[in-house]
Short mmCIF file of C-alpha atoms in Angstrom, two decimals:
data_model
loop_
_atom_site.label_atom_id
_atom_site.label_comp_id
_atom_site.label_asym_id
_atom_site.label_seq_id
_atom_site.Cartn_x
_atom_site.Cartn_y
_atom_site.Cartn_z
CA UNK A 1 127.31 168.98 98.92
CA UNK A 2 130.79 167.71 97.33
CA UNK A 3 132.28 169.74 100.28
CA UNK A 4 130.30 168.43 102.82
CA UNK A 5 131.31 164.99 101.50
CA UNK A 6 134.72 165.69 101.55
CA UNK A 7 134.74 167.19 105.02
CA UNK A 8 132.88 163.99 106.64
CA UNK A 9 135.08 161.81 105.18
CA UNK A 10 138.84 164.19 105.94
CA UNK A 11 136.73 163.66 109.58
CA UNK A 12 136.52 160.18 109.69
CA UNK A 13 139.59 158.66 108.77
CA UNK A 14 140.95 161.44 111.06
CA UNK A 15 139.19 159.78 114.23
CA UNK A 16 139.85 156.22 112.71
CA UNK A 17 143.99 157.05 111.86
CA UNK A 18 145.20 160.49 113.15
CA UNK A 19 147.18 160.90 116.14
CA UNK A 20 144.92 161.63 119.04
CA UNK A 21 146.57 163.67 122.56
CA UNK A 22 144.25 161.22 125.04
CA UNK A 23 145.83 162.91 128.03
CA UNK A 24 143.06 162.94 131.22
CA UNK A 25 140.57 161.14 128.87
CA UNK A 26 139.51 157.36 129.00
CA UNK A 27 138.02 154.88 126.68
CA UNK A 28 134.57 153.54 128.71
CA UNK A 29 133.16 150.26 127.56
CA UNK A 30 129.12 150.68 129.12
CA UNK A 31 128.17 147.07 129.12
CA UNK A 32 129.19 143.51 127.95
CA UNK A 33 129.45 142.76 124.22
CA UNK A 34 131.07 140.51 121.94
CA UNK A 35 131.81 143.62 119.49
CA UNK A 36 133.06 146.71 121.40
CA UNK A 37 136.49 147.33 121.10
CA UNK A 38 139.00 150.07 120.78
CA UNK A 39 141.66 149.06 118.07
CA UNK A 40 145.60 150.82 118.83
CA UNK A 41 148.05 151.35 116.40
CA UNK A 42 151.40 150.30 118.08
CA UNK A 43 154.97 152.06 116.56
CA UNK A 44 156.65 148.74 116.12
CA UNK A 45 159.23 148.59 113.27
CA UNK A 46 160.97 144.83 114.54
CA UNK A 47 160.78 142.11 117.03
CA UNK A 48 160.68 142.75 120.68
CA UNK A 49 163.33 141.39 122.87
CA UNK A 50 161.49 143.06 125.92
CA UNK A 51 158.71 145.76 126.78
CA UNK A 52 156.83 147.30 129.56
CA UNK A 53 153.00 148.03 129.32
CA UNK A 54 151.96 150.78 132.12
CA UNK A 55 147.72 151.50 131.92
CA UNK A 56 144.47 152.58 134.70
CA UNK A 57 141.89 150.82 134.55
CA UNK A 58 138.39 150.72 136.56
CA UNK A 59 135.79 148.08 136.60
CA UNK A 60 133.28 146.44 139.15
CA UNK A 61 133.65 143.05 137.61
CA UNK A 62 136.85 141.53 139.40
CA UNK A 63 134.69 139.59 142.14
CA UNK A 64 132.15 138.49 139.07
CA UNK A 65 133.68 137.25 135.86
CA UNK A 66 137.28 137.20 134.58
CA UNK A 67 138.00 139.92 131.53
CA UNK A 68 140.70 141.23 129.06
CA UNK A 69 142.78 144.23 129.95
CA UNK A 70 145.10 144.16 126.67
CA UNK A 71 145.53 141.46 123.85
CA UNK A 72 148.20 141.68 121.80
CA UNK A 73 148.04 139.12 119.23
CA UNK A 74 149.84 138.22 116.11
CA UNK A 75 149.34 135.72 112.99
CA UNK A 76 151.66 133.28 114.22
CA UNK A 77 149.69 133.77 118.33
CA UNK A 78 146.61 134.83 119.58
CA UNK A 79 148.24 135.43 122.78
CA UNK A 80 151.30 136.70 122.44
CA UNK A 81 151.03 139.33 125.11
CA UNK A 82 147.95 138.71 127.23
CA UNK A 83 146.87 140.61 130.29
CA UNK A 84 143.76 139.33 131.77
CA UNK A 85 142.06 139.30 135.52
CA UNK A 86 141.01 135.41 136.40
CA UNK A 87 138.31 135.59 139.12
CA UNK A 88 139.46 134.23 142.53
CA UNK A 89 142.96 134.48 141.46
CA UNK A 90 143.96 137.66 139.94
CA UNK A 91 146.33 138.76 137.32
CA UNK A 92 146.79 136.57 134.32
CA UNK A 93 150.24 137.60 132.07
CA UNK A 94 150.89 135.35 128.82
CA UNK A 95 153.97 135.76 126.15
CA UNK A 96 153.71 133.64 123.28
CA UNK A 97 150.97 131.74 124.89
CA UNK A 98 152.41 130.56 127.75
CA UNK A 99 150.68 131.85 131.09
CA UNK A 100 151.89 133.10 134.42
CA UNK A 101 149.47 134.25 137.66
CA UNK A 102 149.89 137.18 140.31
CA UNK A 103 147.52 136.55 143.07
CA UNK A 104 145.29 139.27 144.53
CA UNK A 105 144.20 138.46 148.10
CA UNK A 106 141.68 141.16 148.33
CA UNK A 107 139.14 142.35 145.41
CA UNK A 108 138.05 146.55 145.71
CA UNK A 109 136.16 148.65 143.23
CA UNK A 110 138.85 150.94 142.55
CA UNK A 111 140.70 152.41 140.13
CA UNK A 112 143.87 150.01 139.79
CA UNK A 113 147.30 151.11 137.78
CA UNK A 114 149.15 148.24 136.45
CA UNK A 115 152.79 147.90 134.95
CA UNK A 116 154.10 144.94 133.59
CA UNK A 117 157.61 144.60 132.06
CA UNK A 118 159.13 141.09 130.10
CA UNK A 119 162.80 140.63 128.94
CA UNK A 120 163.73 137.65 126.58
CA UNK A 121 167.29 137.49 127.91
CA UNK A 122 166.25 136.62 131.19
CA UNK A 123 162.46 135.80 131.17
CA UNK A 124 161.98 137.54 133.94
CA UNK A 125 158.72 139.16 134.34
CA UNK A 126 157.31 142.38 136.65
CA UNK A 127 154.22 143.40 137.58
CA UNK A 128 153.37 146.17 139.68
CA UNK A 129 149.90 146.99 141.10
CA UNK A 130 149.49 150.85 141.91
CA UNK A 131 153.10 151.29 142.35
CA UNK A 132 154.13 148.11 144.17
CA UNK A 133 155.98 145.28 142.91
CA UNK A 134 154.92 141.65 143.03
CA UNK A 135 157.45 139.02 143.45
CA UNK A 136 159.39 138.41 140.08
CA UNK A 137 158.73 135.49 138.07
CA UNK A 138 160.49 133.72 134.49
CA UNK A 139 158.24 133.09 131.20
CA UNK A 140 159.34 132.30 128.16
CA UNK A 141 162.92 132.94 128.46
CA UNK A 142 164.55 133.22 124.79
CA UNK A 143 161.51 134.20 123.01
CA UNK A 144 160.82 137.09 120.52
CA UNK A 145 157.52 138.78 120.30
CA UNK A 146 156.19 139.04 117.14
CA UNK A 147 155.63 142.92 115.84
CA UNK A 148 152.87 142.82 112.95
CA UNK A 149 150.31 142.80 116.01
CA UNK A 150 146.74 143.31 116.16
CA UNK A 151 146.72 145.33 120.06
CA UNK A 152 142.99 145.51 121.46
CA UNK A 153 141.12 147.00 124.25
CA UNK A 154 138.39 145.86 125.99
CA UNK A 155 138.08 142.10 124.47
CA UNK A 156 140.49 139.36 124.37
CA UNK A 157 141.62 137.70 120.97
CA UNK A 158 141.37 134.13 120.10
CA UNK A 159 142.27 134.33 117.05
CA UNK A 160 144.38 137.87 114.77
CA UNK A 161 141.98 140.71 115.47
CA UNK A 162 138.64 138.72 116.44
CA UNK A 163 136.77 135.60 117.88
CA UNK A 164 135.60 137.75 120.99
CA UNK A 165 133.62 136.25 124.06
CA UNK A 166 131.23 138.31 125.30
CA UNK A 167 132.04 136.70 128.75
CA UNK A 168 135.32 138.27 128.47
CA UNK A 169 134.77 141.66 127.71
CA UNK A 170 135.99 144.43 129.98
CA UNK A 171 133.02 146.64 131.38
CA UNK A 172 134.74 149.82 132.61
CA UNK A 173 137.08 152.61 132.16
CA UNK A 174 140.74 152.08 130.31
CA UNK A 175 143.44 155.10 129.87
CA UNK A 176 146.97 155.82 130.42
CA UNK A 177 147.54 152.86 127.90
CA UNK A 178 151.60 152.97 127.08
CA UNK A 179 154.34 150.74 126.12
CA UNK A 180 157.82 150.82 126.11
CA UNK A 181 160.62 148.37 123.65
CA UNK A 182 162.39 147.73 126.78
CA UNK A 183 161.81 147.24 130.56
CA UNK A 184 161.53 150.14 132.64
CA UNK A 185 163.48 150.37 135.86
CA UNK A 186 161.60 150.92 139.16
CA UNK A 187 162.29 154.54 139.32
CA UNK A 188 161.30 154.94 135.56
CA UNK A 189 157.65 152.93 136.72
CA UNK A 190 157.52 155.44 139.97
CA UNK A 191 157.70 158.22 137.50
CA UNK A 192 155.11 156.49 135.65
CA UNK A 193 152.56 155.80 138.43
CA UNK A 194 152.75 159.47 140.07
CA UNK A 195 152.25 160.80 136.62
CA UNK A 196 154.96 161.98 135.75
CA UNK A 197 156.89 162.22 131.95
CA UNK A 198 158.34 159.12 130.59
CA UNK A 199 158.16 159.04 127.11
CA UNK A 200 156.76 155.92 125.81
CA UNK A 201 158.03 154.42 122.00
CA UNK A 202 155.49 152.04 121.20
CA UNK A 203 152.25 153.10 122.71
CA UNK A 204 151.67 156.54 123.72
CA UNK A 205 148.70 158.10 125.10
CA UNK A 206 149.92 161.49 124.71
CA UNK A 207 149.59 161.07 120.70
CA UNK A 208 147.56 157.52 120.04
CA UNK A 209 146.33 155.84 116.89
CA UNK A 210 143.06 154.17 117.86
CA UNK A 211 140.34 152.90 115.80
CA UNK A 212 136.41 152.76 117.58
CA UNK A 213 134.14 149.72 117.27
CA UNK A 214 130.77 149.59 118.15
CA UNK A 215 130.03 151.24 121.83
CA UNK A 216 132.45 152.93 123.20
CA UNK A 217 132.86 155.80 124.49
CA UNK A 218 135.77 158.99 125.40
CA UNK A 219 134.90 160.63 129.09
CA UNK A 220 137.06 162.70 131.15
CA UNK A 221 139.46 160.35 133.31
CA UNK A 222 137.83 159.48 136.95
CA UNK A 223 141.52 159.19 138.28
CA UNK A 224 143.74 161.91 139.00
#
């Protein structure tokens, strides 16, 4: 029985901790909540001056409600790195609480890739929907983004590592989830988007620290 003991527990703070290859695999969130979430441990030892967030993700709620994609929050801001579809508008990108918007003319149940990139020096921000660029817009030029963060899937933060809306919960697939301490160039995002090896410093899929709450589930990818 001791053994037993001792094996379930080795076996759970294995799944909750250890290093996890998620490679073709996807977190699925199966319906609305206000306590589903996937928890990711980021490798962040100071500041960041800039960074670049590359993920899939596949939902049928973009004509119906808005939703989180990834919340990054710290202490000092909820929203300190926000990405988040707005219904009849699009994509939603916040540093340090301050918001920008990338309009989507046309809404399809697909599965969409997504890279973003921010730089301090410059403020300029990119986003890139399935391997196109938007136009190039400033945020929060000068800033520093905290790095004791609390990074979530599948609900947005209002406050360090809680106050979820159930109204803002993503109902869908999520994978590919990676992040970079600098801004990728658009050959390096290429790369990225036809699946090919970039190795990511902050986030990485390949070998991920995730913690599970509530319903959630890992399925084979539905993208290739």
């Amino acid at each position: 029985m001791e053994k037993l003991l001792c094996f379930l527990v080795l076996t759970s703070l294995s799944h909750a901790f250890g290093q996890t290859d998620m490679s073709m695999k996807a977190f699925v969130f199966p319906k609305e909540s206000d306590n589903s979430y996937v928890t990711l441990k980021a490798r962040l030892t100071k500041p960041l001056k800039a960074f670049t967030v590359c993920l899939h993700f596949y939902t049928e709620l973009s004509s119906t409600r808005g939703y989180s994609i990834f919340s990054y929050a710290t202490k000092r801001q909820s929203n300190e790195i926000l990405i988040f579809w707005s219904k009849d508008i699009g994509y939603s990108f916040t540093v340090g609480g301050s918001e920008i918007l990338f309009e989507v003319p046309e809404v399809t149940v697909a599965p969409v890739h997504i890279c973003t990139s921010w730089e301090s020096a410059s403020g300029i921000v990119e986003f890139w929907v399935n391997g196109k660029p938007r136009v190039r817009k400033s945020l929060k030029r000068g800033y520093t983004v905290g790095e004791y963060a609390s990074i979530i899937l599948g609900q947005e933060q209002d406050s360090f590592g809680g106050s979820f809306e159930t109204q803002q919960s993503l109902v869908g697939d999520i994978g590919n989830v990676n992040m970079w301490d600098f801004v990728l160039s658009p050959d390096e995002i290429s790369t990225v988007y036809l699946g090919g090896p970039f190795s990511p410093n902050v986030l990485d899929w390949g070998a991920l620290k995730y913690e599970v709450q509530g319903e959630v589930f890992i399925k084979p990818q539905l993208w290739s």
